[in-house]
JSON list of C-alpha atoms in Angstrom, two decimals:
[
{"chain": "A", "resi": 756, "resn": "UNK", "atom": "CA", "xyz": [-225.94, 92.09, 7.66]},
{"chain": "A", "resi": 757, "resn": "UNK", "atom": "CA", "xyz": [-224.39, 89.53, 5.55]},
{"chain": "A", "resi": 758, "resn": "UNK", "atom": "CA", "xyz": [-223.05, 90.58, 2.09]},
{"chain": "A", "resi": 759, "resn": "UNK", "atom": "CA", "xyz": [-224.78, 88.62, -0.58]},
{"chain": "A", "resi": 760, "resn": "UNK", "atom": "CA", "xyz": [-222.63, 87.35, -3.75]},
{"chain": "A", "resi": 761, "resn": "UNK", "atom": "CA", "xyz": [-222.93, 89.19, -7.25]},
{"chain": "A", "resi": 762, "resn": "UNK", "atom": "CA", "xyz": [-225.95, 88.01, -9.13]},
{"chain": "A", "resi": 763, "resn": "UNK", "atom": "CA", "xyz": [-225.07, 86.92, -12.59]},
{"chain": "A", "resi": 764, "resn": "UNK", "atom": "CA", "xyz": [-227.64, 85.77, -15.14]},
{"chain": "A", "resi": 765, "resn": "UNK", "atom": "CA", "xyz": [-225.84, 82.48, -15.02]},
{"chain": "A", "resi": 766, "resn": "UNK", "atom": "CA", "xyz": [-225.94, 80.40, -12.15]},
{"chain": "A", "resi": 767, "resn": "UNK", "atom": "CA", "xyz": [-223.06, 78.15, -11.40]},
{"chain": "A", "resi": 768, "resn": "UNK", "atom": "CA", "xyz": [-222.21, 75.42, -9.29]},
{"chain": "A", "resi": 769, "resn": "UNK", "atom": "CA", "xyz": [-218.54, 75.80, -7.51]},
{"chain": "A", "resi": 770, "resn": "UNK", "atom": "CA", "xyz": [-216.05, 72.91, -7.47]},
{"chain": "A", "resi": 771, "resn": "UNK", "atom": "CA", "xyz": [-212.93, 72.43, -5.31]},
{"chain": "A", "resi": 772, "resn": "UNK", "atom": "CA", "xyz": [-210.69, 71.64, -8.00]},
{"chain": "A", "resi": 773, "resn": "UNK", "atom": "CA", "xyz": [-207.07, 72.52, -9.31]},
{"chain": "A", "resi": 774, "resn": "UNK", "atom": "CA", "xyz": [-206.06, 76.01, -11.07]},
{"chain": "A", "resi": 775, "resn": "UNK", "atom": "CA", "xyz": [-208.23, 76.75, -14.47]},
{"chain": "A", "resi": 776, "resn": "UNK", "atom": "CA", "xyz": [-206.66, 76.26, -17.66]},
{"chain": "A", "resi": 777, "resn": "UNK", "atom": "CA", "xyz": [-207.90, 79.69, -18.72]},
{"chain": "A", "resi": 778, "resn": "UNK", "atom": "CA", "xyz": [-207.12, 82.06, -15.75]},
{"chain": "A", "resi": 779, "resn": "UNK", "atom": "CA", "xyz": [-208.57, 85.34, -17.01]},
{"chain": "A", "resi": 780, "resn": "UNK", "atom": "CA", "xyz": [-211.56, 86.19, -18.92]},
{"chain": "A", "resi": 781, "resn": "UNK", "atom": "CA", "xyz": [-210.78, 86.91, -22.44]},
{"chain": "A", "resi": 782, "resn": "UNK", "atom": "CA", "xyz": [-213.82, 89.31, -22.62]},
{"chain": "A", "resi": 783, "resn": "UNK", "atom": "CA", "xyz": [-213.13, 91.76, -19.39]},
{"chain": "A", "resi": 784, "resn": "UNK", "atom": "CA", "xyz": [-210.14, 90.50, -17.84]},
{"chain": "A", "resi": 785, "resn": "UNK", "atom": "CA", "xyz": [-211.36, 89.28, -14.58]},
{"chain": "A", "resi": 786, "resn": "UNK", "atom": "CA", "xyz": [-210.30, 85.90, -13.07]},
{"chain": "A", "resi": 787, "resn": "UNK", "atom": "CA", "xyz": [-212.07, 82.76, -14.00]},
{"chain": "A", "resi": 788, "resn": "UNK", "atom": "CA", "xyz": [-212.91, 79.90, -11.50]},
{"chain": "A", "resi": 789, "resn": "UNK", "atom": "CA", "xyz": [-213.56, 76.36, -12.26]},
{"chain": "A", "resi": 790, "resn": "UNK", "atom": "CA", "xyz": [-217.27, 75.39, -12.36]},
{"chain": "A", "resi": 791, "resn": "UNK", "atom": "CA", "xyz": [-219.79, 73.37, -13.73]},
{"chain": "A", "resi": 792, "resn": "UNK", "atom": "CA", "xyz": [-222.42, 75.89, -15.26]},
{"chain": "A", "resi": 793, "resn": "UNK", "atom": "CA", "xyz": [-226.28, 75.14, -14.86]},
{"chain": "A", "resi": 794, "resn": "UNK", "atom": "CA", "xyz": [-227.18, 72.70, -17.78]},
{"chain": "A", "resi": 795, "resn": "UNK", "atom": "CA", "xyz": [-223.85, 71.10, -18.27]},
{"chain": "A", "resi": 796, "resn": "UNK", "atom": "CA", "xyz": [-222.07, 68.09, -16.96]},
{"chain": "A", "resi": 797, "resn": "UNK", "atom": "CA", "xyz": [-218.28, 69.39, -17.34]},
{"chain": "A", "resi": 798, "resn": "UNK", "atom": "CA", "xyz": [-216.10, 71.79, -15.27]},
{"chain": "A", "resi": 799, "resn": "UNK", "atom": "CA", "xyz": [-215.77, 75.25, -17.35]},
{"chain": "A", "resi": 800, "resn": "UNK", "atom": "CA", "xyz": [-213.59, 78.07, -16.84]},
{"chain": "A", "resi": 801, "resn": "UNK", "atom": "CA", "xyz": [-216.29, 80.85, -15.78]},
{"chain": "A", "resi": 802, "resn": "UNK", "atom": "CA", "xyz": [-215.59, 84.54, -15.21]},
{"chain": "A", "resi": 803, "resn": "UNK", "atom": "CA", "xyz": [-216.04, 85.77, -11.91]},
{"chain": "A", "resi": 804, "resn": "UNK", "atom": "CA", "xyz": [-216.92, 89.21, -13.09]},
{"chain": "A", "resi": 805, "resn": "UNK", "atom": "CA", "xyz": [-219.03, 88.94, -16.35]},
{"chain": "A", "resi": 806, "resn": "UNK", "atom": "CA", "xyz": [-219.91, 85.32, -15.83]},
{"chain": "A", "resi": 807, "resn": "UNK", "atom": "CA", "xyz": [-218.79, 84.27, -19.33]},
{"chain": "A", "resi": 808, "resn": "UNK", "atom": "CA", "xyz": [-218.09, 80.84, -20.06]},
{"chain": "A", "resi": 809, "resn": "UNK", "atom": "CA", "xyz": [-214.74, 79.95, -21.77]},
{"chain": "A", "resi": 810, "resn": "UNK", "atom": "CA", "xyz": [-214.87, 76.60, -23.72]},
{"chain": "A", "resi": 811, "resn": "UNK", "atom": "CA", "xyz": [-211.49, 74.78, -24.30]},
{"chain": "A", "resi": 812, "resn": "UNK", "atom": "CA", "xyz": [-211.77, 73.26, -28.06]},
{"chain": "A", "resi": 813, "resn": "UNK", "atom": "CA", "xyz": [-209.19, 70.54, -29.76]},
{"chain": "A", "resi": 814, "resn": "UNK", "atom": "CA", "xyz": [-206.37, 71.94, -31.72]},
{"chain": "A", "resi": 815, "resn": "UNK", "atom": "CA", "xyz": [-206.59, 70.84, -35.48]},
{"chain": "A", "resi": 816, "resn": "UNK", "atom": "CA", "xyz": [-202.87, 69.45, -36.89]},
{"chain": "A", "resi": 817, "resn": "UNK", "atom": "CA", "xyz": [-202.55, 69.06, -40.61]},
{"chain": "A", "resi": 818, "resn": "UNK", "atom": "CA", "xyz": [-199.89, 67.53, -42.39]},
{"chain": "A", "resi": 819, "resn": "UNK", "atom": "CA", "xyz": [-198.71, 65.70, -45.60]},
{"chain": "A", "resi": 820, "resn": "UNK", "atom": "CA", "xyz": [-197.80, 61.97, -46.24]},
{"chain": "A", "resi": 821, "resn": "UNK", "atom": "CA", "xyz": [-195.35, 62.92, -49.27]},
{"chain": "A", "resi": 822, "resn": "UNK", "atom": "CA", "xyz": [-195.15, 60.12, -51.79]},
{"chain": "A", "resi": 823, "resn": "UNK", "atom": "CA", "xyz": [-192.20, 60.45, -54.54]},
{"chain": "A", "resi": 824, "resn": "UNK", "atom": "CA", "xyz": [-190.64, 57.25, -56.29]},
{"chain": "A", "resi": 825, "resn": "UNK", "atom": "CA", "xyz": [-192.32, 54.94, -54.02]},
{"chain": "A", "resi": 826, "resn": "UNK", "atom": "CA", "xyz": [-190.71, 56.34, -50.92]},
{"chain": "A", "resi": 827, "resn": "UNK", "atom": "CA", "xyz": [-192.17, 58.99, -48.55]},
{"chain": "A", "resi": 828, "resn": "UNK", "atom": "CA", "xyz": [-190.74, 62.08, -47.13]},
{"chain": "A", "resi": 829, "resn": "UNK", "atom": "CA", "xyz": [-189.84, 62.29, -43.49]},
{"chain": "A", "resi": 830, "resn": "UNK", "atom": "CA", "xyz": [-188.50, 65.49, -41.36]},
{"chain": "A", "resi": 831, "resn": "UNK", "atom": "CA", "xyz": [-186.01, 65.27, -38.70]},
{"chain": "A", "resi": 832, "resn": "UNK", "atom": "CA", "xyz": [-187.04, 67.45, -36.11]},
{"chain": "A", "resi": 833, "resn": "UNK", "atom": "CA", "xyz": [-184.73, 70.38, -34.57]},
{"chain": "A", "resi": 834, "resn": "UNK", "atom": "CA", "xyz": [-187.24, 71.42, -31.98]},
{"chain": "A", "resi": 835, "resn": "UNK", "atom": "CA", "xyz": [-188.73, 70.03, -28.92]},
{"chain": "A", "resi": 836, "resn": "UNK", "atom": "CA", "xyz": [-190.66, 68.14, -28.25]},
{"chain": "A", "resi": 837, "resn": "UNK", "atom": "CA", "xyz": [-188.96, 64.63, -29.86]},
{"chain": "A", "resi": 838, "resn": "UNK", "atom": "CA", "xyz": [-186.01, 66.73, -30.88]},
{"chain": "A", "resi": 839, "resn": "UNK", "atom": "CA", "xyz": [-183.90, 64.40, -33.12]},
{"chain": "A", "resi": 840, "resn": "UNK", "atom": "CA", "xyz": [-186.90, 62.29, -34.05]},
{"chain": "A", "resi": 841, "resn": "UNK", "atom": "CA", "xyz": [-188.45, 61.57, -37.43]},
{"chain": "A", "resi": 842, "resn": "UNK", "atom": "CA", "xyz": [-191.97, 62.78, -38.38]},
{"chain": "A", "resi": 843, "resn": "UNK", "atom": "CA", "xyz": [-194.05, 64.01, -41.34]},
{"chain": "A", "resi": 844, "resn": "UNK", "atom": "CA", "xyz": [-194.30, 67.60, -42.06]},
{"chain": "A", "resi": 845, "resn": "UNK", "atom": "CA", "xyz": [-197.35, 68.72, -40.03]},
{"chain": "A", "resi": 846, "resn": "UNK", "atom": "CA", "xyz": [-198.31, 71.56, -37.68]},
{"chain": "A", "resi": 847, "resn": "UNK", "atom": "CA", "xyz": [-201.19, 73.50, -36.65]},
{"chain": "A", "resi": 848, "resn": "UNK", "atom": "CA", "xyz": [-203.65, 75.33, -38.78]},
{"chain": "A", "resi": 849, "resn": "UNK", "atom": "CA", "xyz": [-203.64, 78.95, -38.62]},
{"chain": "A", "resi": 850, "resn": "UNK", "atom": "CA", "xyz": [-206.79, 81.02, -38.68]},
{"chain": "A", "resi": 851, "resn": "UNK", "atom": "CA", "xyz": [-207.87, 82.04, -42.34]},
{"chain": "A", "resi": 852, "resn": "UNK", "atom": "CA", "xyz": [-206.42, 79.07, -43.83]},
{"chain": "A", "resi": 853, "resn": "UNK", "atom": "CA", "xyz": [-207.92, 75.58, -45.26]},
{"chain": "A", "resi": 854, "resn": "UNK", "atom": "CA", "xyz": [-206.91, 72.16, -43.72]},
{"chain": "A", "resi": 855, "resn": "UNK", "atom": "CA", "xyz": [-205.55, 71.45, -46.93]},
{"chain": "A", "resi": 856, "resn": "UNK", "atom": "CA", "xyz": [-203.86, 74.74, -47.15]},
{"chain": "A", "resi": 857, "resn": "UNK", "atom": "CA", "xyz": [-201.81, 74.53, -44.11]},
{"chain": "A", "resi": 858, "resn": "UNK", "atom": "CA", "xyz": [-200.75, 71.20, -44.86]},
{"chain": "A", "resi": 859, "resn": "UNK", "atom": "CA", "xyz": [-199.29, 72.52, -47.75]},
{"chain": "A", "resi": 860, "resn": "UNK", "atom": "CA", "xyz": [-197.65, 75.23, -45.83]},
{"chain": "A", "resi": 861, "resn": "UNK", "atom": "CA", "xyz": [-196.33, 73.08, -43.26]},
{"chain": "A", "resi": 862, "resn": "UNK", "atom": "CA", "xyz": [-194.30, 71.08, -45.52]},
{"chain": "A", "resi": 863, "resn": "UNK", "atom": "CA", "xyz": [-193.01, 74.11, -47.09]},
{"chain": "A", "resi": 864, "resn": "UNK", "atom": "CA", "xyz": [-191.93, 75.41, -43.97]},
{"chain": "A", "resi": 865, "resn": "UNK", "atom": "CA", "xyz": [-190.49, 72.15, -42.52]},
{"chain": "A", "resi": 866, "resn": "UNK", "atom": "CA", "xyz": [-188.86, 70.64, -46.03]},
{"chain": "A", "resi": 867, "resn": "UNK", "atom": "CA", "xyz": [-188.95, 73.50, -48.37]},
{"chain": "A", "resi": 868, "resn": "UNK", "atom": "CA", "xyz": [-190.95, 71.29, -50.57]},
{"chain": "A", "resi": 869, "resn": "UNK", "atom": "CA", "xyz": [-193.53, 72.19, -52.85]},
{"chain": "A", "resi": 870, "resn": "UNK", "atom": "CA", "xyz": [-196.45, 69.64, -53.08]},
{"chain": "A", "resi": 871, "resn": "UNK", "atom": "CA", "xyz": [-199.67, 68.81, -54.59]},
{"chain": "A", "resi": 872, "resn": "UNK", "atom": "CA", "xyz": [-202.64, 67.38, -52.32]},
{"chain": "A", "resi": 873, "resn": "UNK", "atom": "CA", "xyz": [-203.57, 64.01, -54.05]},
{"chain": "A", "resi": 874, "resn": "UNK", "atom": "CA", "xyz": [-206.47, 62.99, -51.34]},
{"chain": "A", "resi": 875, "resn": "UNK", "atom": "CA", "xyz": [-207.15, 62.98, -47.49]},
{"chain": "A", "resi": 876, "resn": "UNK", "atom": "CA", "xyz": [-205.69, 59.88, -45.79]},
{"chain": "A", "resi": 877, "resn": "UNK", "atom": "CA", "xyz": [-206.27, 59.93, -42.28]},
{"chain": "A", "resi": 878, "resn": "UNK", "atom": "CA", "xyz": [-208.19, 61.83, -39.58]},
{"chain": "A", "resi": 879, "resn": "UNK", "atom": "CA", "xyz": [-206.67, 60.79, -36.16]},
{"chain": "A", "resi": 880, "resn": "UNK", "atom": "CA", "xyz": [-208.18, 62.01, -32.95]},
{"chain": "A", "resi": 881, "resn": "UNK", "atom": "CA", "xyz": [-206.25, 62.25, -29.68]},
{"chain": "A", "resi": 882, "resn": "UNK", "atom": "CA", "xyz": [-208.65, 63.33, -27.22]},
{"chain": "A", "resi": 883, "resn": "UNK", "atom": "CA", "xyz": [-206.30, 63.10, -24.04]},
{"chain": "A", "resi": 884, "resn": "UNK", "atom": "CA", "xyz": [-204.15, 65.79, -25.57]},
{"chain": "A", "resi": 885, "resn": "UNK", "atom": "CA", "xyz": [-206.82, 67.79, -27.22]},
{"chain": "A", "resi": 886, "resn": "UNK", "atom": "CA", "xyz": [-205.54, 67.44, -30.65]},
{"chain": "A", "resi": 887, "resn": "UNK", "atom": "CA", "xyz": [-207.18, 66.28, -33.88]},
{"chain": "A", "resi": 888, "resn": "UNK", "atom": "CA", "xyz": [-205.15, 65.39, -37.09]},
{"chain": "A", "resi": 889, "resn": "UNK", "atom": "CA", "xyz": [-205.87, 65.46, -40.87]},
{"chain": "A", "resi": 890, "resn": "UNK", "atom": "CA", "xyz": [-203.12, 63.86, -42.93]},
{"chain": "A", "resi": 891, "resn": "UNK", "atom": "CA", "xyz": [-203.27, 64.30, -46.46]},
{"chain": "A", "resi": 892, "resn": "UNK", "atom": "CA", "xyz": [-201.54, 62.39, -49.35]},
{"chain": "A", "resi": 893, "resn": "UNK", "atom": "CA", "xyz": [-199.54, 64.30, -51.40]},
{"chain": "A", "resi": 894, "resn": "UNK", "atom": "CA", "xyz": [-196.99, 64.48, -54.40]},
{"chain": "A", "resi": 895, "resn": "UNK", "atom": "CA", "xyz": [-193.62, 66.30, -54.79]},
{"chain": "A", "resi": 896, "resn": "UNK", "atom": "CA", "xyz": [-194.12, 69.05, -57.52]},
{"chain": "A", "resi": 897, "resn": "UNK", "atom": "CA", "xyz": [-190.33, 69.07, -57.98]},
{"chain": "A", "resi": 898, "resn": "UNK", "atom": "CA", "xyz": [-187.85, 66.44, -56.44]},
{"chain": "A", "resi": 899, "resn": "UNK", "atom": "CA", "xyz": [-186.39, 69.50, -54.43]},
{"chain": "A", "resi": 900, "resn": "UNK", "atom": "CA", "xyz": [-186.45, 69.55, -50.62]},
{"chain": "A", "resi": 901, "resn": "UNK", "atom": "CA", "xyz": [-184.26, 70.53, -47.97]},
{"chain": "A", "resi": 902, "resn": "UNK", "atom": "CA", "xyz": [-184.69, 71.22, -44.36]},
{"chain": "A", "resi": 903, "resn": "UNK", "atom": "CA", "xyz": [-186.47, 74.30, -43.04]},
{"chain": "A", "resi": 904, "resn": "UNK", "atom": "CA", "xyz": [-185.72, 75.85, -39.75]},
{"chain": "A", "resi": 905, "resn": "UNK", "atom": "CA", "xyz": [-187.41, 73.44, -37.65]},
{"chain": "A", "resi": 906, "resn": "UNK", "atom": "CA", "xyz": [-186.00, 70.37, -39.30]},
{"chain": "A", "resi": 907, "resn": "UNK", "atom": "CA", "xyz": [-182.26, 69.14, -39.07]},
{"chain": "A", "resi": 908, "resn": "UNK", "atom": "CA", "xyz": [-182.61, 66.82, -41.92]},
{"chain": "A", "resi": 909, "resn": "UNK", "atom": "CA", "xyz": [-185.06, 65.69, -44.69]},
{"chain": "A", "resi": 910, "resn": "UNK", "atom": "CA", "xyz": [-185.06, 62.18, -46.48]},
{"chain": "A", "resi": 911, "resn": "UNK", "atom": "CA", "xyz": [-187.00, 60.10, -48.63]},
{"chain": "A", "resi": 912, "resn": "UNK", "atom": "CA", "xyz": [-187.82, 56.36, -47.04]},
{"chain": "A", "resi": 913, "resn": "UNK", "atom": "CA", "xyz": [-188.86, 53.29, -48.79]},
{"chain": "A", "resi": 914, "resn": "UNK", "atom": "CA", "xyz": [-191.46, 51.61, -46.85]},
{"chain": "A", "resi": 915, "resn": "UNK", "atom": "CA", "xyz": [-189.46, 48.95, -45.51]},
{"chain": "A", "resi": 916, "resn": "UNK", "atom": "CA", "xyz": [-186.82, 51.40, -44.50]},
{"chain": "A", "resi": 917, "resn": "UNK", "atom": "CA", "xyz": [-188.85, 53.83, -42.44]},
{"chain": "A", "resi": 918, "resn": "UNK", "atom": "CA", "xyz": [-187.31, 54.53, -39.03]},
{"chain": "A", "resi": 919, "resn": "UNK", "atom": "CA", "xyz": [-190.19, 53.20, -36.78]},
{"chain": "A", "resi": 920, "resn": "UNK", "atom": "CA", "xyz": [-187.88, 52.99, -33.57]},
{"chain": "A", "resi": 921, "resn": "UNK", "atom": "CA", "xyz": [-187.03, 56.90, -34.06]},
{"chain": "A", "resi": 922, "resn": "UNK", "atom": "CA", "xyz": [-190.40, 58.31, -35.07]},
{"chain": "A", "resi": 923, "resn": "UNK", "atom": "CA", "xyz": [-191.79, 61.44, -33.08]},
{"chain": "A", "resi": 924, "resn": "UNK", "atom": "CA", "xyz": [-195.24, 60.97, -32.31]},
{"chain": "A", "resi": 925, "resn": "UNK", "atom": "CA", "xyz": [-197.93, 58.21, -32.13]},
{"chain": "A", "resi": 926, "resn": "UNK", "atom": "CA", "xyz": [-200.01, 60.18, -34.66]},
{"chain": "A", "resi": 927, "resn": "UNK", "atom": "CA", "xyz": [-196.92, 59.65, -37.23]},
{"chain": "A", "resi": 928, "resn": "UNK", "atom": "CA", "xyz": [-196.49, 55.84, -36.05]},
{"chain": "A", "resi": 929, "resn": "UNK", "atom": "CA", "xyz": [-200.24, 55.19, -36.44]},
{"chain": "A", "resi": 930, "resn": "UNK", "atom": "CA", "xyz": [-200.21, 57.10, -39.93]},
{"chain": "A", "resi": 931, "resn": "UNK", "atom": "CA", "xyz": [-197.35, 55.15, -41.40]},
{"chain": "A", "resi": 932, "resn": "UNK", "atom": "CA", "xyz": [-198.37, 51.91, -40.07]},
{"chain": "A", "resi": 933, "resn": "UNK", "atom": "CA", "xyz": [-201.61, 52.27, -41.80]},
{"chain": "A", "resi": 934, "resn": "UNK", "atom": "CA", "xyz": [-200.10, 53.57, -45.20]},
{"chain": "A", "resi": 935, "resn": "UNK", "atom": "CA", "xyz": [-197.92, 50.63, -45.25]},
{"chain": "A", "resi": 936, "resn": "UNK", "atom": "CA", "xyz": [-200.56, 48.21, -44.85]},
{"chain": "A", "resi": 937, "resn": "UNK", "atom": "CA", "xyz": [-202.39, 49.96, -47.52]},
{"chain": "A", "resi": 938, "resn": "UNK", "atom": "CA", "xyz": [-199.64, 49.83, -49.96]},
{"chain": "A", "resi": 939, "resn": "UNK", "atom": "CA", "xyz": [-198.96, 46.13, -49.20]},
{"chain": "A", "resi": 940, "resn": "UNK", "atom": "CA", "xyz": [-202.68, 45.25, -49.49]},
{"chain": "A", "resi": 941, "resn": "UNK", "atom": "CA", "xyz": [-202.67, 47.16, -53.04]},
{"chain": "A", "resi": 942, "resn": "UNK", "atom": "CA", "xyz": [-205.42, 49.66, -52.09]},
{"chain": "A", "resi": 943, "resn": "UNK", "atom": "CA", "xyz": [-205.25, 53.22, -50.40]},
{"chain": "A", "resi": 944, "resn": "UNK", "atom": "CA", "xyz": [-208.21, 53.90, -47.91]},
{"chain": "A", "resi": 945, "resn": "UNK", "atom": "CA", "xyz": [-209.12, 56.70, -46.07]},
{"chain": "A", "resi": 946, "resn": "UNK", "atom": "CA", "xyz": [-208.93, 56.01, -42.21]},
{"chain": "A", "resi": 947, "resn": "UNK", "atom": "CA", "xyz": [-210.32, 57.27, -38.95]},
{"chain": "A", "resi": 948, "resn": "UNK", "atom": "CA", "xyz": [-209.06, 56.36, -35.62]},
{"chain": "A", "resi": 949, "resn": "UNK", "atom": "CA", "xyz": [-208.90, 57.32, -32.02]},
{"chain": "A", "resi": 950, "resn": "UNK", "atom": "CA", "xyz": [-205.55, 57.45, -30.54]},
{"chain": "A", "resi": 951, "resn": "UNK", "atom": "CA", "xyz": [-206.01, 56.72, -26.72]},
{"chain": "A", "resi": 952, "resn": "UNK", "atom": "CA", "xyz": [-202.84, 58.18, -25.00]},
{"chain": "A", "resi": 953, "resn": "UNK", "atom": "CA", "xyz": [-202.23, 56.72, -21.25]},
{"chain": "A", "resi": 954, "resn": "UNK", "atom": "CA", "xyz": [-201.66, 58.68, -18.33]},
{"chain": "A", "resi": 955, "resn": "UNK", "atom": "CA", "xyz": [-197.95, 59.98, -18.27]},
{"chain": "A", "resi": 956, "resn": "UNK", "atom": "CA", "xyz": [-197.16, 58.55, -21.77]},
{"chain": "A", "resi": 957, "resn": "UNK", "atom": "CA", "xyz": [-194.42, 60.01, -23.90]},
{"chain": "A", "resi": 958, "resn": "UNK", "atom": "CA", "xyz": [-195.54, 61.06, -27.30]},
{"chain": "A", "resi": 959, "resn": "UNK", "atom": "CA", "xyz": [-193.34, 58.51, -29.41]},
{"chain": "A", "resi": 960, "resn": "UNK", "atom": "CA", "xyz": [-193.68, 55.35, -26.85]},
{"chain": "A", "resi": 961, "resn": "UNK", "atom": "CA", "xyz": [-195.24, 52.56, -28.89]},
{"chain": "A", "resi": 962, "resn": "UNK", "atom": "CA", "xyz": [-196.22, 50.80, -25.88]},
{"chain": "A", "resi": 963, "resn": "UNK", "atom": "CA", "xyz": [-198.21, 53.80, -24.39]},
{"chain": "A", "resi": 964, "resn": "UNK", "atom": "CA", "xyz": [-201.22, 54.23, -26.60]},
{"chain": "A", "resi": 965, "resn": "UNK", "atom": "CA", "xyz": [-204.00, 51.98, -27.79]},
{"chain": "A", "resi": 966, "resn": "UNK", "atom": "CA", "xyz": [-205.97, 52.44, -31.05]},
{"chain": "A", "resi": 967, "resn": "UNK", "atom": "CA", "xyz": [-210.12, 52.88, -30.80]},
{"chain": "A", "resi": 968, "resn": "UNK", "atom": "CA", "xyz": [-212.64, 53.33, -33.60]},
{"chain": "A", "resi": 969, "resn": "UNK", "atom": "CA", "xyz": [-210.52, 52.45, -36.21]},
{"chain": "A", "resi": 970, "resn": "UNK", "atom": "CA", "xyz": [-212.73, 52.95, -39.52]},
{"chain": "A", "resi": 971, "resn": "UNK", "atom": "CA", "xyz": [-211.79, 53.00, -43.18]},
{"chain": "A", "resi": 972, "resn": "UNK", "atom": "CA", "xyz": [-213.54, 53.25, -46.47]}
]
């Protein structure tokens, strides 16, 4: 007599694919497998023990475009990826904080700078790497700043002196280009766009991403 597989309330369709991103169930610890659950169209990590579906959601990154004396504050990275390249102070939102609160915290950590949020400036989605960026315009509360533990140095740059040849990430490149265009046009806007990374692209390679759905108000 053959042995029937365990029955779960969730019926699933097996797929022959690579290793799951989530290898073990966060509820019961059993291994997961890559399947398309009934009623869905995407492959998910599903527990082989309890049948729980594990969803992977984008990470939210927040940061500040800090203005002071008609210049913007940049930090040169002391960590990988993009060690030694310039970036806006930014990082992942922590549980329990707002997007604006996270941007203020990241600026304090990376540039030892206390800032006041002025307005949201841009939301940038990067679907290929599962990240969504919210960048806020901010101003320095005092003219004091210095590199934090993740920065080699921090500096203020006039818009014509921004080192585009050595910026760290596509999100920073796009944000600063939109900001410069707004400054030169005499009107700051709120921007939304999607950055489509090409397969195998370096985060900072200007030639390996495209901009779609650029909206502004």
